[in-house]
Short mmCIF file of C-alpha atoms in Angstrom, two decimals:
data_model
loop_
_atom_site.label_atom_id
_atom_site.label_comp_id
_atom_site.label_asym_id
_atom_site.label_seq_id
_atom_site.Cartn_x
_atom_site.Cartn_y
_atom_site.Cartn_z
CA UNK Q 419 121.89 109.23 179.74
CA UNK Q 420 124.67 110.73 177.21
CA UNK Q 421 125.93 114.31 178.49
CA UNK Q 422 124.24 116.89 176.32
CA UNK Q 423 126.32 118.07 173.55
CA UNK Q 424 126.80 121.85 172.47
CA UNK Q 425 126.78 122.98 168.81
CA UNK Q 426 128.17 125.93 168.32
CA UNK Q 427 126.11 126.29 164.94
CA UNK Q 428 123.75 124.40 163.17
CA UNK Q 429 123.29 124.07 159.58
CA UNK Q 430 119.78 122.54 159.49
CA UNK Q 431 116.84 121.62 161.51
CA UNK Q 432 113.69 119.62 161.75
CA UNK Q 433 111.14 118.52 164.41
CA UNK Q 434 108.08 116.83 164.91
CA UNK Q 435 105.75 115.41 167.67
CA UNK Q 436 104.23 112.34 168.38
CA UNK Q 437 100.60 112.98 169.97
CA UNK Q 438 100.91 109.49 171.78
CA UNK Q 439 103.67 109.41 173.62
CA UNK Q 440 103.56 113.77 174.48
CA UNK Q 441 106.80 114.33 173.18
CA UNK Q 442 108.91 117.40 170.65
CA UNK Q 443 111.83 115.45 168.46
CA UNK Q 444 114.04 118.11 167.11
CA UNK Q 445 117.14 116.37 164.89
CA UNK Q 446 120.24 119.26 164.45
CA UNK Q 447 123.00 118.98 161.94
CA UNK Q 448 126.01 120.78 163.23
CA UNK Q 449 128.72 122.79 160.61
CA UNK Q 450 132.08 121.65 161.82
CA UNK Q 451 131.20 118.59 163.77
CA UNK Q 452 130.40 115.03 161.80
CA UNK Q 453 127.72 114.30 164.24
CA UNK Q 454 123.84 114.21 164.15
CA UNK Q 455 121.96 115.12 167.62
CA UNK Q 456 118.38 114.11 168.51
CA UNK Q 457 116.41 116.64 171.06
CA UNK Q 458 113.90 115.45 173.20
CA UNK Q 459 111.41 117.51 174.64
CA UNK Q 460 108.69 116.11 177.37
CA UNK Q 461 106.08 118.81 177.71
CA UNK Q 462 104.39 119.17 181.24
CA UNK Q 463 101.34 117.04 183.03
CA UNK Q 464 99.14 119.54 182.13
CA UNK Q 465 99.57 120.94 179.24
CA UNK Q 466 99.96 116.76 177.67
CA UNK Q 467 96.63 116.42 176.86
CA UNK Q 468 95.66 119.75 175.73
CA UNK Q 469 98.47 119.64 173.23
CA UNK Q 470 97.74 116.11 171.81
CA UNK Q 471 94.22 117.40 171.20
CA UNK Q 472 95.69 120.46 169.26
CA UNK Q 473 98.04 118.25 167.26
CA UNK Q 474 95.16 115.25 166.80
CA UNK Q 475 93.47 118.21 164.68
CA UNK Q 476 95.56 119.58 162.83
CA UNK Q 477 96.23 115.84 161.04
CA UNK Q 478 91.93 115.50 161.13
CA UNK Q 479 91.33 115.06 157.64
CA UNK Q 480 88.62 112.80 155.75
CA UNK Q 481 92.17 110.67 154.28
CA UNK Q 482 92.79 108.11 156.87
CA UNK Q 483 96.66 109.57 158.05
CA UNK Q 484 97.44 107.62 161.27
CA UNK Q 485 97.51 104.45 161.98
CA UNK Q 486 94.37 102.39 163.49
CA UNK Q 487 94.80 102.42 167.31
CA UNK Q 488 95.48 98.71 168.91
CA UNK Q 489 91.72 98.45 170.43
CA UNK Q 490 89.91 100.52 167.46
CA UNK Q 491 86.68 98.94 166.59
CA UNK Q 492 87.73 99.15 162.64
CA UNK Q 493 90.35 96.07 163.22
CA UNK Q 494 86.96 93.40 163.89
CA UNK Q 495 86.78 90.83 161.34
CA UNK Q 496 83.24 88.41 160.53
CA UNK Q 497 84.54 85.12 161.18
CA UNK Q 498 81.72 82.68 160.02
CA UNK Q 499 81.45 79.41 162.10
CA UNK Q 500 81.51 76.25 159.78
CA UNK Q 501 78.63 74.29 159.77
CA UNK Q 502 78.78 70.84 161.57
CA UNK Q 503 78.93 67.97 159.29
CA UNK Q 504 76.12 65.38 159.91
CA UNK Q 505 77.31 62.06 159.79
CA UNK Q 506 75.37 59.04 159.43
CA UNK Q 507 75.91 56.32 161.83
CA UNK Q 508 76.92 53.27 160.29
CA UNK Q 509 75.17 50.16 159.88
CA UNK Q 510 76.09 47.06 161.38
CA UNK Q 511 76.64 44.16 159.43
CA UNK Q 512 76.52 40.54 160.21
CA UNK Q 513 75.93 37.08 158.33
CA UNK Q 514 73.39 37.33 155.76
CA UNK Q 515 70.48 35.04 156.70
CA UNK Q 516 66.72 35.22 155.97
CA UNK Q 517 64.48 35.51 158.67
CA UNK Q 518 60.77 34.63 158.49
CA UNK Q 519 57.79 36.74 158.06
CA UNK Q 520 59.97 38.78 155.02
CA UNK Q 521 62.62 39.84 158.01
CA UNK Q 522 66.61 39.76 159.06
CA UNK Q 523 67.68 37.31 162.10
CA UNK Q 524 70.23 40.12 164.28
CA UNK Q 525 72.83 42.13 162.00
CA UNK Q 526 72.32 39.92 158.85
CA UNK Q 527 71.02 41.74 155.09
CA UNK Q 528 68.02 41.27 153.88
CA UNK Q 529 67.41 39.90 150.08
CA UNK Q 530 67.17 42.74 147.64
CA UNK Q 531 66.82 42.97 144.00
CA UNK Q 532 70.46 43.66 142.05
CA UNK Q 533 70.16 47.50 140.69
CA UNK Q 534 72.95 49.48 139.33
CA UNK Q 535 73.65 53.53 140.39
CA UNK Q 536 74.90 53.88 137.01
CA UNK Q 537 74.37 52.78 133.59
CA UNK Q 538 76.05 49.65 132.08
CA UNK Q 539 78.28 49.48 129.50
CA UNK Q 540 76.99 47.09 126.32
CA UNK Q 541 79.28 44.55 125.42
CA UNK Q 542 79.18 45.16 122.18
CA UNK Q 543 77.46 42.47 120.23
CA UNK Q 544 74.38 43.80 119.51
CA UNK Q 545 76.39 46.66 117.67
CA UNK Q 546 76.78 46.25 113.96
CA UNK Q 547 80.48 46.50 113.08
CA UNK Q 548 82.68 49.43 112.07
CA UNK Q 549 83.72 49.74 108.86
CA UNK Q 550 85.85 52.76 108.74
CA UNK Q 551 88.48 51.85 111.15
CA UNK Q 552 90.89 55.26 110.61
CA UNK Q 553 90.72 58.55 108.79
CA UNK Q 554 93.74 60.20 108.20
CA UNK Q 555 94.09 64.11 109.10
CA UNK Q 556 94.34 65.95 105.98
CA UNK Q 557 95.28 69.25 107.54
CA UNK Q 558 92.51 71.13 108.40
CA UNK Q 559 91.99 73.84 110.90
CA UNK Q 560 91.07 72.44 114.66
CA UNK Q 561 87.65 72.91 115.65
CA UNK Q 562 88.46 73.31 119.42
CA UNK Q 563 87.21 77.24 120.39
CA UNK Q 564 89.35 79.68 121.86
CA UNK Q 565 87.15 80.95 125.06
CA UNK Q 566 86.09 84.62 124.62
CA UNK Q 567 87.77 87.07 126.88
CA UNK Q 568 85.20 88.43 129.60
CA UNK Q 569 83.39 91.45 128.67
CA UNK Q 570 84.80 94.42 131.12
CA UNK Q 571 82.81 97.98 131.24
CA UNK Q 572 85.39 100.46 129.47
CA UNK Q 573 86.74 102.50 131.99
CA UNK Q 574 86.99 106.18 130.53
CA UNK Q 575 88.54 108.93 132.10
CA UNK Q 576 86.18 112.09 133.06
CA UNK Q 577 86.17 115.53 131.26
CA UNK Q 578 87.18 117.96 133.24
CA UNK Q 579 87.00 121.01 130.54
CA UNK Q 580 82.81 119.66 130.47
CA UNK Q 581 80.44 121.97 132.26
CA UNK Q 582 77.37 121.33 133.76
CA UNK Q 583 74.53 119.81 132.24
CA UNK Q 584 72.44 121.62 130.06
CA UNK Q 585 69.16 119.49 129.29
CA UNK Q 586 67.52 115.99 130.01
CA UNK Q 587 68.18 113.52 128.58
CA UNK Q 588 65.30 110.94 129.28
CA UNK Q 589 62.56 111.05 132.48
CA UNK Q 590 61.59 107.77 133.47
CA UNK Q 591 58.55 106.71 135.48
CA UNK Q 592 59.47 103.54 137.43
CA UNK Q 593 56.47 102.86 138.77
CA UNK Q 594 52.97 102.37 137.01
CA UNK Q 595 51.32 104.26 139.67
CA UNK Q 596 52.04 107.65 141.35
CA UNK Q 597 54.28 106.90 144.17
CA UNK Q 598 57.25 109.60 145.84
CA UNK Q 599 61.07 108.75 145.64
CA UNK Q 600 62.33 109.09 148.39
CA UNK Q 601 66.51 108.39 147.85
CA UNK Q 602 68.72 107.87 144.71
CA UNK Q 603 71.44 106.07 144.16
CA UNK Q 604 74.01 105.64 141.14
CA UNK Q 605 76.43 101.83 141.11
CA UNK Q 606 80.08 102.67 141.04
CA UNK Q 607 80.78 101.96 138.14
CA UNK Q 608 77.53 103.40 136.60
CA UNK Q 609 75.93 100.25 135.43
CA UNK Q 610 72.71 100.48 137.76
CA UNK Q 611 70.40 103.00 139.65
CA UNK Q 612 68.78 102.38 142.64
CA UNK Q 613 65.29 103.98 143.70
CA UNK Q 614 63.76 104.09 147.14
CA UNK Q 615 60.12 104.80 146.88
CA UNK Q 616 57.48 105.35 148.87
CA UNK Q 617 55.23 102.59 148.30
CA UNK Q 618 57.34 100.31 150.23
CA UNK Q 619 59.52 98.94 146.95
CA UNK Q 620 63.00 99.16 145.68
CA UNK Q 621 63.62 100.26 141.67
CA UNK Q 622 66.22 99.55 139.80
CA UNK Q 623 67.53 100.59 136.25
CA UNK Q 624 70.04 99.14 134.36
CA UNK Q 625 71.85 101.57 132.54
CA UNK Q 626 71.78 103.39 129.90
CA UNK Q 627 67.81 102.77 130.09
CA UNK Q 628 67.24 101.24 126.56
CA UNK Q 629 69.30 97.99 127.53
CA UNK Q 630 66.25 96.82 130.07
CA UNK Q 631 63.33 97.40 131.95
CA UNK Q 632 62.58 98.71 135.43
CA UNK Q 633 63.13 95.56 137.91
CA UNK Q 634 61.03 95.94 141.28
CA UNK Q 635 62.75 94.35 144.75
CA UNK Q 636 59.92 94.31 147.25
CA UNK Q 637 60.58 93.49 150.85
CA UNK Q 638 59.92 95.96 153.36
CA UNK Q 639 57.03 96.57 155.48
CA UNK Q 640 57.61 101.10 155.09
CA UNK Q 641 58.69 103.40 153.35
CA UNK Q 642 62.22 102.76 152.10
CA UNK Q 643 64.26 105.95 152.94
CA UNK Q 644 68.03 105.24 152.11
CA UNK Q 645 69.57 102.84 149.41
CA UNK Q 646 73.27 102.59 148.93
CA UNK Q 647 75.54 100.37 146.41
CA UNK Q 648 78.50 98.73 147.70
CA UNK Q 649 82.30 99.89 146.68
CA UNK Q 650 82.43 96.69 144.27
CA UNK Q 651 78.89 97.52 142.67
CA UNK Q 652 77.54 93.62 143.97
CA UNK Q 653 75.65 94.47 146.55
CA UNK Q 654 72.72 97.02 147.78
CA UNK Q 655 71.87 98.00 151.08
CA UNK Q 656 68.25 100.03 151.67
CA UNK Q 657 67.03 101.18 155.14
CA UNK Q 658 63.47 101.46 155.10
CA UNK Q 659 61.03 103.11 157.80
CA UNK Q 660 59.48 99.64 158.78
CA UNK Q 661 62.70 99.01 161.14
CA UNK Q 662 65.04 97.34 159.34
CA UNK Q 663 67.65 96.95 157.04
CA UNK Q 664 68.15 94.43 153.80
CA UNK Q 665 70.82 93.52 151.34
CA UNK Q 666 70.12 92.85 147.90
CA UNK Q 667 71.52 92.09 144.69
CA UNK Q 668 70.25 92.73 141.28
CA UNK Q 669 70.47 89.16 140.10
CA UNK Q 670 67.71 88.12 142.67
CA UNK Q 671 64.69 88.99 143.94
CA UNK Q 672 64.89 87.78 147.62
CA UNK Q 673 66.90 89.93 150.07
CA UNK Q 674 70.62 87.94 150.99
CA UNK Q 675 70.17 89.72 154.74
CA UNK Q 676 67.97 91.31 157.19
CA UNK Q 677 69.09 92.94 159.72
CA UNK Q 678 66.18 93.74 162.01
CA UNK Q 679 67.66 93.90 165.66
CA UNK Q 680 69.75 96.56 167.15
CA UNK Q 681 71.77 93.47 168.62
CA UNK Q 682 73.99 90.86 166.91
CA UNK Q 683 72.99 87.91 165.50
CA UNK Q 684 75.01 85.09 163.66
CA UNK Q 685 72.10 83.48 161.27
CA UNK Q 686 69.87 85.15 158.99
CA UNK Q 687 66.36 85.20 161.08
CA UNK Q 688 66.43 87.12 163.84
CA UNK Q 689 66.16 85.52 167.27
CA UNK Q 690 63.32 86.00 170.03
CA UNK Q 691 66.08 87.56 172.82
CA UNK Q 692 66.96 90.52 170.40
CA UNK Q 693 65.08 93.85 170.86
CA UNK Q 694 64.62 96.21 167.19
CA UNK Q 695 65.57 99.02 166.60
CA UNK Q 696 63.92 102.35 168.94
CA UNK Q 697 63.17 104.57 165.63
CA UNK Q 698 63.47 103.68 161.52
CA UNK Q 699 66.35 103.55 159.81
CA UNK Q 700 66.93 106.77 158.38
CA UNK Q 701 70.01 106.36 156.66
CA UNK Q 702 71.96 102.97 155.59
CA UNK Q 703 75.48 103.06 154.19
CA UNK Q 704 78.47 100.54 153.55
CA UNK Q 705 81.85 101.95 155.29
CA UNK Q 706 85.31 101.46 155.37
CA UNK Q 707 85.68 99.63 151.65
CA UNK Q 708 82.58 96.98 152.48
CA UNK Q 709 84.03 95.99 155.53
CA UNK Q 710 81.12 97.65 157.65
CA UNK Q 711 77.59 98.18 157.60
CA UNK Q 712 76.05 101.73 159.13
CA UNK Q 713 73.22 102.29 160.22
CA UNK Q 714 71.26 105.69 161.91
CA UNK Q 715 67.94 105.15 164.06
CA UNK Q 716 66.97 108.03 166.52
CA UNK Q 717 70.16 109.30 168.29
CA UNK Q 718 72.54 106.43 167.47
CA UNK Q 719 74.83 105.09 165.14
CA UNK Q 720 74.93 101.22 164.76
CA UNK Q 721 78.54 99.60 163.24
CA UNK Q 722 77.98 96.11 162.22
CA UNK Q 723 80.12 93.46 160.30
CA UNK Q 724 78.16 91.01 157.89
CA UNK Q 725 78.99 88.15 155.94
CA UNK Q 726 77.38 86.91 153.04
CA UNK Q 727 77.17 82.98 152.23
CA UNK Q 728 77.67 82.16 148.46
CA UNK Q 729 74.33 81.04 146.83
CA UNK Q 730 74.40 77.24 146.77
CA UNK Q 731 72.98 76.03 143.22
CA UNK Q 732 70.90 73.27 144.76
CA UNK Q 733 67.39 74.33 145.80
CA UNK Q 734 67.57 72.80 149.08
CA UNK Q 735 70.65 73.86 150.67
CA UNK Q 736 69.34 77.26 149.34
CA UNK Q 737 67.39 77.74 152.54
CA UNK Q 738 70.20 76.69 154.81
CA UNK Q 739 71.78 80.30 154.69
CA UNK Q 740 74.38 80.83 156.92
CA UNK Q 741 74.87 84.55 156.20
CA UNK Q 742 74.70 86.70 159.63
CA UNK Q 743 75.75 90.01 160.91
CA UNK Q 744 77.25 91.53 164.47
CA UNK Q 745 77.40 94.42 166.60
CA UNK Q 746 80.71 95.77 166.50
CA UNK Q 747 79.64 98.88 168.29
CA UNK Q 748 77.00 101.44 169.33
CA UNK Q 749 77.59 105.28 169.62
CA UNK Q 750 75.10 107.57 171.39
CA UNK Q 751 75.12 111.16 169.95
CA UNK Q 752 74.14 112.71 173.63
CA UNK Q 753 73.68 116.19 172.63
CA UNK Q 754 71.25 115.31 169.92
CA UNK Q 755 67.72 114.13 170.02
CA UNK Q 756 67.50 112.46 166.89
CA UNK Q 757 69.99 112.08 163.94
CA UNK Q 758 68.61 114.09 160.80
CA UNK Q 759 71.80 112.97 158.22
CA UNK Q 760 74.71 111.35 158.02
CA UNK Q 761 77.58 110.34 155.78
CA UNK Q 762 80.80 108.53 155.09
CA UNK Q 763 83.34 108.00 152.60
CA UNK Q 764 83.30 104.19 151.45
CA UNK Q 765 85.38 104.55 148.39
CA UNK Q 766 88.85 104.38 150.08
CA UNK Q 767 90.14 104.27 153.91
CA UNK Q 768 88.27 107.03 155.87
CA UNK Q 769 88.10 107.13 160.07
CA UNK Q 770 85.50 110.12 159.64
CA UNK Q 771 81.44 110.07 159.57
CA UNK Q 772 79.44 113.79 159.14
CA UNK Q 773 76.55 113.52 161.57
CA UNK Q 774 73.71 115.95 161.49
CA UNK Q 775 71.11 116.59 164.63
CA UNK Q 776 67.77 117.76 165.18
CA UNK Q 777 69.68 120.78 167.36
CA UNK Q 778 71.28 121.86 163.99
CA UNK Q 779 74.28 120.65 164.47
CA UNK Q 780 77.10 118.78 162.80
CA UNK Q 781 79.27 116.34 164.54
CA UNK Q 782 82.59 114.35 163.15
CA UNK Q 783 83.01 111.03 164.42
CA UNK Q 784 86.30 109.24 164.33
CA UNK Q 785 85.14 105.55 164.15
CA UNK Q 786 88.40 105.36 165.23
CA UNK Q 787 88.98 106.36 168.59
CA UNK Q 788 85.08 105.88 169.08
CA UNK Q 789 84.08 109.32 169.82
CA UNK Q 790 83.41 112.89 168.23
CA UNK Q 791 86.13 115.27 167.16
CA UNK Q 792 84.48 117.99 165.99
CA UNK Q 793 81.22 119.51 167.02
CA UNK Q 794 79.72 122.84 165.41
CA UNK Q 795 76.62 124.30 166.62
CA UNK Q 796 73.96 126.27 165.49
CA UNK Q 797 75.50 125.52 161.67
CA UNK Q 798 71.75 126.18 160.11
CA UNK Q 799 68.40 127.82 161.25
CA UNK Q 800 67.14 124.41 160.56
CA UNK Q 801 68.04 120.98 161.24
CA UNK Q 802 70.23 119.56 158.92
CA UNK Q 803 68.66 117.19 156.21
CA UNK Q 804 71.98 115.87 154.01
CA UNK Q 805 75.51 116.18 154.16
CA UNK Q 806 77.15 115.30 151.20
CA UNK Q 807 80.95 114.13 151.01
CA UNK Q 808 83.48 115.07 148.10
CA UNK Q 809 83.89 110.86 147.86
CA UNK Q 810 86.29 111.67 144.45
CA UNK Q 811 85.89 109.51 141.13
CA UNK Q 812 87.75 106.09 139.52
CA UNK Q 813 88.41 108.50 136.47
CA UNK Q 814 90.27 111.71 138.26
CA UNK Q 815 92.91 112.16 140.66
CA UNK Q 816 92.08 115.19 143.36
CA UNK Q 817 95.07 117.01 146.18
CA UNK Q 818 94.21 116.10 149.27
CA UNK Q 819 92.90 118.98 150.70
CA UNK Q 820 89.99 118.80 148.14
CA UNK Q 821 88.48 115.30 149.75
CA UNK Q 822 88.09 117.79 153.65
CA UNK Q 823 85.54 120.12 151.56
CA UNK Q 824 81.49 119.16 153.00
CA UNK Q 825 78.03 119.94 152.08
CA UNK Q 826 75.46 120.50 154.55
CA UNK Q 827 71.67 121.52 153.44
CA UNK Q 828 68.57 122.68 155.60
CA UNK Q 829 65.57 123.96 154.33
CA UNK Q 830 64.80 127.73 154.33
CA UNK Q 831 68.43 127.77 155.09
CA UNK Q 832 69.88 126.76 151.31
CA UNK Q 833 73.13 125.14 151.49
CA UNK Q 834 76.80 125.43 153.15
CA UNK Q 835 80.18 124.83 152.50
CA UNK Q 836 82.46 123.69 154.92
CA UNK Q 837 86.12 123.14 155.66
CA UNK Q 838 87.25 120.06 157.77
CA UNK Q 839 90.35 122.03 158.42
CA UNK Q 840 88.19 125.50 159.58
CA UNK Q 841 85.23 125.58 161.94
CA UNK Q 842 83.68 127.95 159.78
CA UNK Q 843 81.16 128.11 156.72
CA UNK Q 844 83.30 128.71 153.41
CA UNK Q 845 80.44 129.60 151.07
CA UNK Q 846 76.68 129.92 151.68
CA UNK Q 847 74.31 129.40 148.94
CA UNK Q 848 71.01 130.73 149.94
CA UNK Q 849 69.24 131.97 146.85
CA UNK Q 850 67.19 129.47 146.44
CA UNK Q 851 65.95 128.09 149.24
CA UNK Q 852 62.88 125.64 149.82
CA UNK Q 853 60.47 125.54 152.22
CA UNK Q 854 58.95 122.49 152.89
CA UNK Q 855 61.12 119.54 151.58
CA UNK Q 856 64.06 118.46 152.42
CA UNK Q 857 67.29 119.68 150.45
CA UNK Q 858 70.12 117.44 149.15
CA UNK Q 859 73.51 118.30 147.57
CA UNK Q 860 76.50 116.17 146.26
CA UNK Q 861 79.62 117.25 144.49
CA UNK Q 862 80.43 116.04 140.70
CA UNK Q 863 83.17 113.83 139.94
CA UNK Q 864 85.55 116.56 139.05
CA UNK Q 865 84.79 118.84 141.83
CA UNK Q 866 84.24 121.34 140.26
CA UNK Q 867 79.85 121.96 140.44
CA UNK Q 868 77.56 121.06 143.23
CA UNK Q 869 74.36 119.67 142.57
CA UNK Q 870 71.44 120.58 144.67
CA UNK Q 871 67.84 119.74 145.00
CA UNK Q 872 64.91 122.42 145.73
CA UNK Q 873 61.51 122.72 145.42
CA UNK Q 874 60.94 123.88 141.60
CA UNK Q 875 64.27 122.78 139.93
CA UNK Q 876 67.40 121.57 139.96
CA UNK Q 877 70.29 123.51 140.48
CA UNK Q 878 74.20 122.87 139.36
CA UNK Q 879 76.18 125.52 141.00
CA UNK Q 880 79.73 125.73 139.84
CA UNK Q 881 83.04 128.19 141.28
CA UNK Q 882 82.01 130.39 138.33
CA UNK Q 883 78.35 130.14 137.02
CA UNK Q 884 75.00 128.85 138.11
CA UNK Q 885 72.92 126.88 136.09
CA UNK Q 886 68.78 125.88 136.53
CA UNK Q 887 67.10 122.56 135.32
#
């Protein structure tokens, strides 16, 4: 090791840590000497891990900032197995010879009529003959088409001088009988809503409303109780209460995947080893950019990866599926009998899921590191019913400390807003509360207004004014 050299003065500073190796880098510029010096600083046994904990916090933020650790569970790819190729065996030939009683003698062919796989060509002299031989081109425009550019939904950027809304616009009644909704869901890119009802059936809407009707995706066995679009707007994932899970898309009618076991699985049907789920899926979610399905049943949280096989156009390899889905990993929430809500961010790179218990509490999971970084008790009178992410918009650009702002809503207890960075409540909006049902919030694209769900109305609560639907 180098001796350690003096500087008399210094004309600038900086330092940093590293929270995985436990050590302070301090760089020092000296005044009248042309050299650069490089401090290290190794803090004590003890007081390593208490200080990578501090420093692990103060970067926690809902904007994935470090790197994913070499064992993290978020590096796990799907890699489908390719199908064996069945190959026939070949036939052995031999002499041709006739054999009596219609048969072959050993290896040798029997006599077939001549056919043809394709059509034959005429000859030509049954066809009368041509009498224009050549026409000259006169200059005329080509008939070939130009193909037509694909039609692309027109991205627009969103308003951030608009307020909140001030009427409806349209109320829709997707089913023909009286049935509850029981979860909502808009498509990224706002060309489809999602419904989960009550009497066991998906609805979707393809918007705005007056370009078609309602389309109905039945499947489950309960009531469906969380339905979720996928960051590309292809795909839909519901959780129902009859135990499992399916993936849809709007162009058909059959589900592309069931996932009904709380093990893995690598084809489509589930097999007789597997054991279901303890409790119904209460909420169902893509994470990490489509990468990951995530799933909530009782006290656990259930990370799978998924691939989907391209629909074959013949009808009979159609029901030779090879789409599948695994375990990737399985996190008990031990304090907690039962999870009540949770969320994630699946429109960019997040490490961070909002989990709500039945003991009114509201964990943070790093998916990360696999465990919880941030537990606050005793947030509500009630157990938490929704937390609802600031997941940002395509059409606006937020800082970064807007995306660590989180809704949490209870009944009788209205709702709260939190910090990421704090573990305390930054506003409380409690006058209007409800009483019975459960209570939702999300943020608008901007930011800017909250939009919250109670018994009577509908309630957009903004930084400066409150406004009732």
């Amino acid at each position: 090791m180098p001796p350690l050299t003096v500087l008399p003065v210094a004309t600038s500073s900086t330092m940093t840590t590293c929270p995985t190796d436990n050590q302070v880098y301090s760089v020092l510029n000296g005044m009248f000497e042309k050299t650069v010096s490089l401090l290290t600083l190794s803090l004590p046994p003890n007081k390593r891990e208490k200080h990578s904990q501090e420093i692990y916090e103060q970067m926690l933020s809902f904007l994935s900032r470090a790197p994913l650790a070499p064992n993290s569970v978020l590096r796990s790819e799907f890699i489908p197995k390719p199908r064996p190729e069945t190959t026939k065996p070949k036939q052995s030939t031999g002499p041709v010879g006739r054999k009596k009683n219609g048969g072959t003698s050993g290896g040798a062919v029997a006599d077939k009529p001549l056919t043809f796989r394709n059509k034959v060509k005429s000859s030509g002299y049954t066809v009368p003959p041509r009498t224009k031989m050549f026409t000259p081109s006169t200059g005329g425009r080509s008939k070939t088409k130009t193909p037509a550019p694909p039609k692309t939904r027109e991205r627009k950027l969103y308003p951030l001088e608009r307020g909140a809304p001030a009427h409806v616009l349209c109320r829709l009644q997707p089913s023909s009988s009286p049935t509850s909704l029981t979860s909502l869901s808009f498509s990224g890119d706002g060309g489809y809503v999602s419904c989960g009802a009550a009497d066991t059936a998906v609805y979707l809407l393809r918007l705005p409303p007056s370009q078609g009707k309602i389309q109905a995706l039945t499947g489950h066995d309960g009531t469906v109780q969380s339905v979720d679009w996928s960051h590309s707007g292809d795909l839909l994932l519901t959780g129902s209460a009859d135990r499992t899970a399916k993936l849809w898309t709007p162009t058909q009618k059959d589900p592309l995947l069931t996932i009904s076991q709380s093990q893995s699985t690598s084809k489509l049907k589930s097999t007789a080893g597997g054991s279901g789920f303890p409790a119904a899926i209460s909420r169902a979610v893509f994470y990490y950019l489509d990468k990951f399905l995530l799933l909530s049943s009782s006290n656990s949280l259930h990370l799978y990866k998924y691939h989907i096989h391209s629909q074959p156009t013949d009808d009979i390899k159609r029901y030779l599926n090879s789409s599948g889905y695994k375990l990737v990993q399985t996190l008990p929430m031990e304090k907690t009998q039962s999870i009540t809500c949770m969320s994630c961010i699946n429109e960019f790179l997040s490490h961070l899921v909002v989990v709500g218990g039945s003991n009114k509490s509201v964990d943070v999971i790093d998916m990360n590191v696999g465990r919880s970084v941030r537990y606050m008790g005793d947030c509500h009178t009630r157990p938490p019913h929704w937390a609802g992410l600031n997941k940002g918009s395509r059409g606006v650009a937020h800082p970064s400390w807007a995306y660590d702002l989180f809704l949490t809503a209870a009944p009788t207890d209205g709702v709260k807003l939190w910090d990421l960075r704090s573990d305390r409540c930054v506003r409380c909006l409690s006058a209007h509360v409800s009483r019975c049902h459960a209570v939702t919030a999300e943020f608008s694209p901007c930011s800017r207004h909250t939009s919250t769900t109670f018994e009577p109305c509908l309630l957009f609560t903004s930084f400066r004014a409150i406004r009732t639907l």
